[in-house]
């Protein structure tokens, strides 16, 4: 069971790996997964890490206050949820928000609550992003009463006279 949970957490981590051409792209890694937290509890089909949760695989790091993995009776995962001050970084890109949920049936990752995606100088913000793991499609949705915002640089350097 613990191995399945670690694989589920790894999938969330690898599936949230951003790429320059598409804001988020699924990836596979054979590197080990290191999950730490102040506490870890396993009961029935639920695994919960709480307090300063940190998932590391290679250069990718996912940090949150809480990580929950719900498993089916067969031992496969249904959902993986990172809650509270969620931060993802791979050294090149970063995504922040308050909640990220991977749903295996829908094959989606949804990050909500003041989401900011940073790639180099490029920055986009939204209330929610939805990423379809299989197709690579990303949907940015604004918070109520707000709009999506993107700051993009043209690639020209700052040497204008």
PDB file of C-alpha atoms in Angstrom:
ATOM      1  CA  UNK A   1       0.000   0.000   0.000  1.00  0.00           C
ATOM      2  CA  UNK A   2       2.770   2.468   0.864  1.00  0.00           C
ATOM      3  CA  UNK A   3       4.427   1.772  -2.494  1.00  0.00           C
ATOM      4  CA  UNK A   4       1.157   2.578  -4.328  1.00  0.00           C
ATOM      5  CA  UNK A   5       0.796   5.804  -2.357  1.00  0.00           C
ATOM      6  CA  UNK A   6       4.359   6.841  -3.153  1.00  0.00           C
ATOM      7  CA  UNK A   7       3.712   6.085  -6.825  1.00  0.00           C
ATOM      8  CA  UNK A   8       0.534   8.173  -6.660  1.00  0.00           C
ATOM      9  CA  UNK A   9       2.402  11.104  -5.117  1.00  0.00           C
ATOM     10  CA  UNK A  10       5.091  10.688  -7.752  1.00  0.00           C
ATOM     11  CA  UNK A  11       2.500  10.812 -10.504  1.00  0.00           C
ATOM     12  CA  UNK A  12       1.119  14.070  -9.133  1.00  0.00           C
ATOM     13  CA  UNK A  13       4.614  15.475  -8.972  1.00  0.00           C
ATOM     14  CA  UNK A  14       5.661  14.323 -12.438  1.00  0.00           C
ATOM     15  CA  UNK A  15       2.346  15.221 -14.024  1.00  0.00           C
ATOM     16  CA  UNK A  16       2.719  18.787 -12.833  1.00  0.00           C
ATOM     17  CA  UNK A  17       6.063  19.311 -14.556  1.00  0.00           C
ATOM     18  CA  UNK A  18       5.719  22.486 -16.666  1.00  0.00           C
ATOM     19  CA  UNK A  19       7.293  22.784 -20.109  1.00  0.00           C
ATOM     20  CA  UNK A  20       8.062  25.934 -22.057  1.00  0.00           C
ATOM     21  CA  UNK A  21       5.793  25.048 -24.982  1.00  0.00           C
ATOM     22  CA  UNK A  22       2.817  24.096 -22.853  1.00  0.00           C
ATOM     23  CA  UNK A  23       2.395  25.365 -19.346  1.00  0.00           C
ATOM     24  CA  UNK A  24       2.224  21.879 -17.883  1.00  0.00           C
ATOM     25  CA  UNK A  25       3.304  18.540 -19.363  1.00  0.00           C
ATOM     26  CA  UNK A  26       3.190  15.017 -17.982  1.00  0.00           C
ATOM     27  CA  UNK A  27       6.547  13.386 -17.509  1.00  0.00           C
ATOM     28  CA  UNK A  28       8.039  10.108 -16.401  1.00  0.00           C
ATOM     29  CA  UNK A  29      11.013   9.811 -14.120  1.00  0.00           C
ATOM     30  CA  UNK A  30      12.861   6.812 -12.790  1.00  0.00           C
ATOM     31  CA  UNK A  31      14.456   8.855 -10.023  1.00  0.00           C
ATOM     32  CA  UNK A  32      13.494   7.985  -6.441  1.00  0.00           C
ATOM     33  CA  UNK A  33      10.699   9.867  -4.700  1.00  0.00           C
ATOM     34  CA  UNK A  34      11.425  11.366  -1.290  1.00  0.00           C
ATOM     35  CA  UNK A  35       8.288  12.306   0.692  1.00  0.00           C
ATOM     36  CA  UNK A  36       8.690  13.965   4.077  1.00  0.00           C
ATOM     37  CA  UNK A  37       6.249  15.530   6.499  1.00  0.00           C
ATOM     38  CA  UNK A  38       5.829  16.101  10.200  1.00  0.00           C
ATOM     39  CA  UNK A  39       3.371  13.169  10.332  1.00  0.00           C
ATOM     40  CA  UNK A  40       2.156  10.401   8.029  1.00  0.00           C
ATOM     41  CA  UNK A  41      -0.989   8.375   8.633  1.00  0.00           C
ATOM     42  CA  UNK A  42      -2.221   5.351   6.687  1.00  0.00           C
ATOM     43  CA  UNK A  43      -5.700   3.966   7.288  1.00  0.00           C
ATOM     44  CA  UNK A  44      -7.874   1.880   5.005  1.00  0.00           C
ATOM     45  CA  UNK A  45      -7.738   3.561   1.578  1.00  0.00           C
ATOM     46  CA  UNK A  46      -6.371   6.919   2.732  1.00  0.00           C
ATOM     47  CA  UNK A  47      -2.796   8.107   3.217  1.00  0.00           C
ATOM     48  CA  UNK A  48      -2.184  11.556   4.683  1.00  0.00           C
ATOM     49  CA  UNK A  49       1.065  13.458   5.175  1.00  0.00           C
ATOM     50  CA  UNK A  50       0.759  16.666   7.203  1.00  0.00           C
ATOM     51  CA  UNK A  51       3.012  19.501   8.278  1.00  0.00           C
ATOM     52  CA  UNK A  52       5.738  20.827   6.011  1.00  0.00           C
ATOM     53  CA  UNK A  53       5.107  18.186   3.352  1.00  0.00           C
ATOM     54  CA  UNK A  54       7.853  17.994   0.757  1.00  0.00           C
ATOM     55  CA  UNK A  55       7.921  15.640  -2.232  1.00  0.00           C
ATOM     56  CA  UNK A  56      11.191  15.583  -4.176  1.00  0.00           C
ATOM     57  CA  UNK A  57      11.987  13.706  -7.353  1.00  0.00           C
ATOM     58  CA  UNK A  58      15.152  14.797  -9.125  1.00  0.00           C
ATOM     59  CA  UNK A  59      15.056  18.579  -9.555  1.00  0.00           C
ATOM     60  CA  UNK A  60      11.257  18.709  -9.040  1.00  0.00           C
ATOM     61  CA  UNK A  61       9.888  19.742  -5.649  1.00  0.00           C
ATOM     62  CA  UNK A  62       6.259  19.847  -4.498  1.00  0.00           C
ATOM     63  CA  UNK A  63       5.617  21.526  -1.134  1.00  0.00           C
ATOM     64  CA  UNK A  64       2.309  21.765   0.712  1.00  0.00           C
ATOM     65  CA  UNK A  65       0.850  21.789   4.195  1.00  0.00           C
ATOM     66  CA  UNK A  66      -0.969  18.483   3.582  1.00  0.00           C
ATOM     67  CA  UNK A  67      -0.915  15.675   0.995  1.00  0.00           C
ATOM     68  CA  UNK A  68      -3.781  13.160   0.767  1.00  0.00           C
ATOM     69  CA  UNK A  69      -3.952  10.057  -1.440  1.00  0.00           C
ATOM     70  CA  UNK A  70      -7.228   8.112  -1.774  1.00  0.00           C
ATOM     71  CA  UNK A  71      -6.879   4.547  -3.048  1.00  0.00           C
ATOM     72  CA  UNK A  72      -9.392   2.133  -4.550  1.00  0.00           C
ATOM     73  CA  UNK A  73      -9.996  -1.264  -2.934  1.00  0.00           C
ATOM     74  CA  UNK A  74      -7.699  -2.699  -5.615  1.00  0.00           C
ATOM     75  CA  UNK A  75      -4.844  -0.438  -4.469  1.00  0.00           C
ATOM     76  CA  UNK A  76      -4.934   2.010  -7.391  1.00  0.00           C
ATOM     77  CA  UNK A  77      -5.255   5.689  -6.621  1.00  0.00           C
ATOM     78  CA  UNK A  78      -8.451   7.686  -7.176  1.00  0.00           C
ATOM     79  CA  UNK A  79      -7.270  11.140  -6.164  1.00  0.00           C
ATOM     80  CA  UNK A  80      -4.187  12.881  -4.822  1.00  0.00           C
ATOM     81  CA  UNK A  81      -4.675  16.249  -3.156  1.00  0.00           C
ATOM     82  CA  UNK A  82      -2.040  18.774  -2.062  1.00  0.00           C
ATOM     83  CA  UNK A  83      -3.555  21.357   0.291  1.00  0.00           C
ATOM     84  CA  UNK A  84      -2.295  24.639   1.717  1.00  0.00           C
ATOM     85  CA  UNK A  85       0.499  26.809   0.333  1.00  0.00           C
ATOM     86  CA  UNK A  86       1.076  24.467  -2.608  1.00  0.00           C
ATOM     87  CA  UNK A  87       4.308  25.238  -4.429  1.00  0.00           C
ATOM     88  CA  UNK A  88       5.849  23.323  -7.303  1.00  0.00           C
ATOM     89  CA  UNK A  89       9.247  24.027  -8.825  1.00  0.00           C
ATOM     90  CA  UNK A  90      11.656  22.198 -11.093  1.00  0.00           C
ATOM     91  CA  UNK A  91      14.401  24.838 -11.101  1.00  0.00           C
ATOM     92  CA  UNK A  92      13.112  26.452 -14.302  1.00  0.00           C
ATOM     93  CA  UNK A  93       9.366  26.866 -13.771  1.00  0.00           C
ATOM     94  CA  UNK A  94       7.164  27.313 -10.710  1.00  0.00           C
ATOM     95  CA  UNK A  95       3.455  27.031  -9.933  1.00  0.00           C
ATOM     96  CA  UNK A  96       1.806  28.223  -6.729  1.00  0.00           C
ATOM     97  CA  UNK A  97      -1.743  27.953  -5.409  1.00  0.00           C
ATOM     98  CA  UNK A  98      -3.620  26.763  -2.358  1.00  0.00           C
ATOM     99  CA  UNK A  99      -4.905  23.408  -3.603  1.00  0.00           C
ATOM    100  CA  UNK A 100      -3.956  20.892  -6.309  1.00  0.00           C
ATOM    101  CA  UNK A 101      -6.025  17.778  -7.071  1.00  0.00           C
ATOM    102  CA  UNK A 102      -5.186  14.921  -9.405  1.00  0.00           C
ATOM    103  CA  UNK A 103      -8.279  12.899 -10.377  1.00  0.00           C
ATOM    104  CA  UNK A 104      -7.400   9.591 -12.022  1.00  0.00           C
ATOM    105  CA  UNK A 105     -10.890   8.973 -13.499  1.00  0.00           C
ATOM    106  CA  UNK A 106     -11.065  12.414 -15.121  1.00  0.00           C
ATOM    107  CA  UNK A 107      -7.303  12.343 -15.861  1.00  0.00           C
ATOM    108  CA  UNK A 108      -7.029  15.949 -14.720  1.00  0.00           C
ATOM    109  CA  UNK A 109      -4.986  18.077 -12.368  1.00  0.00           C
ATOM    110  CA  UNK A 110      -6.769  21.139 -11.017  1.00  0.00           C
ATOM    111  CA  UNK A 111      -4.918  23.843  -9.078  1.00  0.00           C
ATOM    112  CA  UNK A 112      -7.012  26.539  -7.426  1.00  0.00           C
ATOM    113  CA  UNK A 113      -6.934  29.670  -5.331  1.00  0.00           C
ATOM    114  CA  UNK A 114      -4.655  32.432  -6.552  1.00  0.00           C
ATOM    115  CA  UNK A 115      -2.694  30.332  -9.035  1.00  0.00           C
ATOM    116  CA  UNK A 116       0.527  31.806 -10.411  1.00  0.00           C
ATOM    117  CA  UNK A 117       2.570  30.074 -13.120  1.00  0.00           C
ATOM    118  CA  UNK A 118       6.095  31.383 -13.709  1.00  0.00           C
ATOM    119  CA  UNK A 119       8.428  30.340 -16.531  1.00  0.00           C
ATOM    120  CA  UNK A 120      11.536  32.484 -16.605  1.00  0.00           C
ATOM    121  CA  UNK A 121      10.230  36.055 -16.949  1.00  0.00           C
ATOM    122  CA  UNK A 122       6.796  34.912 -18.219  1.00  0.00           C
ATOM    123  CA  UNK A 123       4.030  34.953 -15.590  1.00  0.00           C
ATOM    124  CA  UNK A 124       0.353  33.971 -15.759  1.00  0.00           C
ATOM    125  CA  UNK A 125      -2.181  34.198 -12.973  1.00  0.00           C
ATOM    126  CA  UNK A 126      -5.663  32.757 -12.588  1.00  0.00           C
ATOM    127  CA  UNK A 127      -8.128  31.567 -10.010  1.00  0.00           C
ATOM    128  CA  UNK A 128      -7.854  28.025 -11.335  1.00  0.00           C
ATOM    129  CA  UNK A 129      -5.959  25.996 -13.907  1.00  0.00           C
ATOM    130  CA  UNK A 130      -7.151  22.660 -15.214  1.00  0.00           C
ATOM    131  CA  UNK A 131      -4.695  20.356 -16.951  1.00  0.00           C
ATOM    132  CA  UNK A 132      -5.792  17.283 -18.903  1.00  0.00           C
ATOM    133  CA  UNK A 133      -2.968  14.785 -18.427  1.00  0.00           C
ATOM    134  CA  UNK A 134      -3.544  12.765 -21.605  1.00  0.00           C
ATOM    135  CA  UNK A 135      -4.049  15.600 -24.088  1.00  0.00           C
ATOM    136  CA  UNK A 136      -1.839  18.294 -22.534  1.00  0.00           C
ATOM    137  CA  UNK A 137      -4.655  20.848 -22.745  1.00  0.00           C
ATOM    138  CA  UNK A 138      -4.530  23.617 -20.108  1.00  0.00           C
ATOM    139  CA  UNK A 139      -7.476  25.849 -19.203  1.00  0.00           C
ATOM    140  CA  UNK A 140      -6.957  29.031 -17.157  1.00  0.00           C
ATOM    141  CA  UNK A 141     -10.130  30.173 -15.365  1.00  0.00           C
ATOM    142  CA  UNK A 142     -10.403  33.507 -13.531  1.00  0.00           C
ATOM    143  CA  UNK A 143     -11.677  34.055 -10.015  1.00  0.00           C
ATOM    144  CA  UNK A 144     -15.174  35.549  -9.861  1.00  0.00           C
ATOM    145  CA  UNK A 145     -15.078  39.158 -11.020  1.00  0.00           C
ATOM    146  CA  UNK A 146     -11.470  38.943 -12.204  1.00  0.00           C
ATOM    147  CA  UNK A 147      -9.661  38.174 -15.442  1.00  0.00           C
ATOM    148  CA  UNK A 148      -6.745  35.997 -16.512  1.00  0.00           C
ATOM    149  CA  UNK A 149      -3.488  37.890 -16.571  1.00  0.00           C
ATOM    150  CA  UNK A 150      -0.318  37.090 -18.502  1.00  0.00           C
ATOM    151  CA  UNK A 151       2.955  38.957 -18.643  1.00  0.00           C
ATOM    152  CA  UNK A 152       5.078  37.936 -21.646  1.00  0.00           C
ATOM    153  CA  UNK A 153       8.393  39.251 -22.886  1.00  0.00           C
ATOM    154  CA  UNK A 154       9.173  39.410 -26.602  1.00  0.00           C
ATOM    155  CA  UNK A 155      12.641  37.945 -26.321  1.00  0.00           C
ATOM    156  CA  UNK A 156      14.360  41.196 -27.247  1.00  0.00           C
ATOM    157  CA  UNK A 157      16.881  42.327 -24.687  1.00  0.00           C
ATOM    158  CA  UNK A 158      16.719  45.629 -22.852  1.00  0.00           C
ATOM    159  CA  UNK A 159      19.369  47.348 -25.033  1.00  0.00           C
ATOM    160  CA  UNK A 160      17.039  49.934 -26.579  1.00  0.00           C
ATOM    161  CA  UNK A 161      18.403  53.480 -26.848  1.00  0.00           C
TER     162      UNK A 161
END
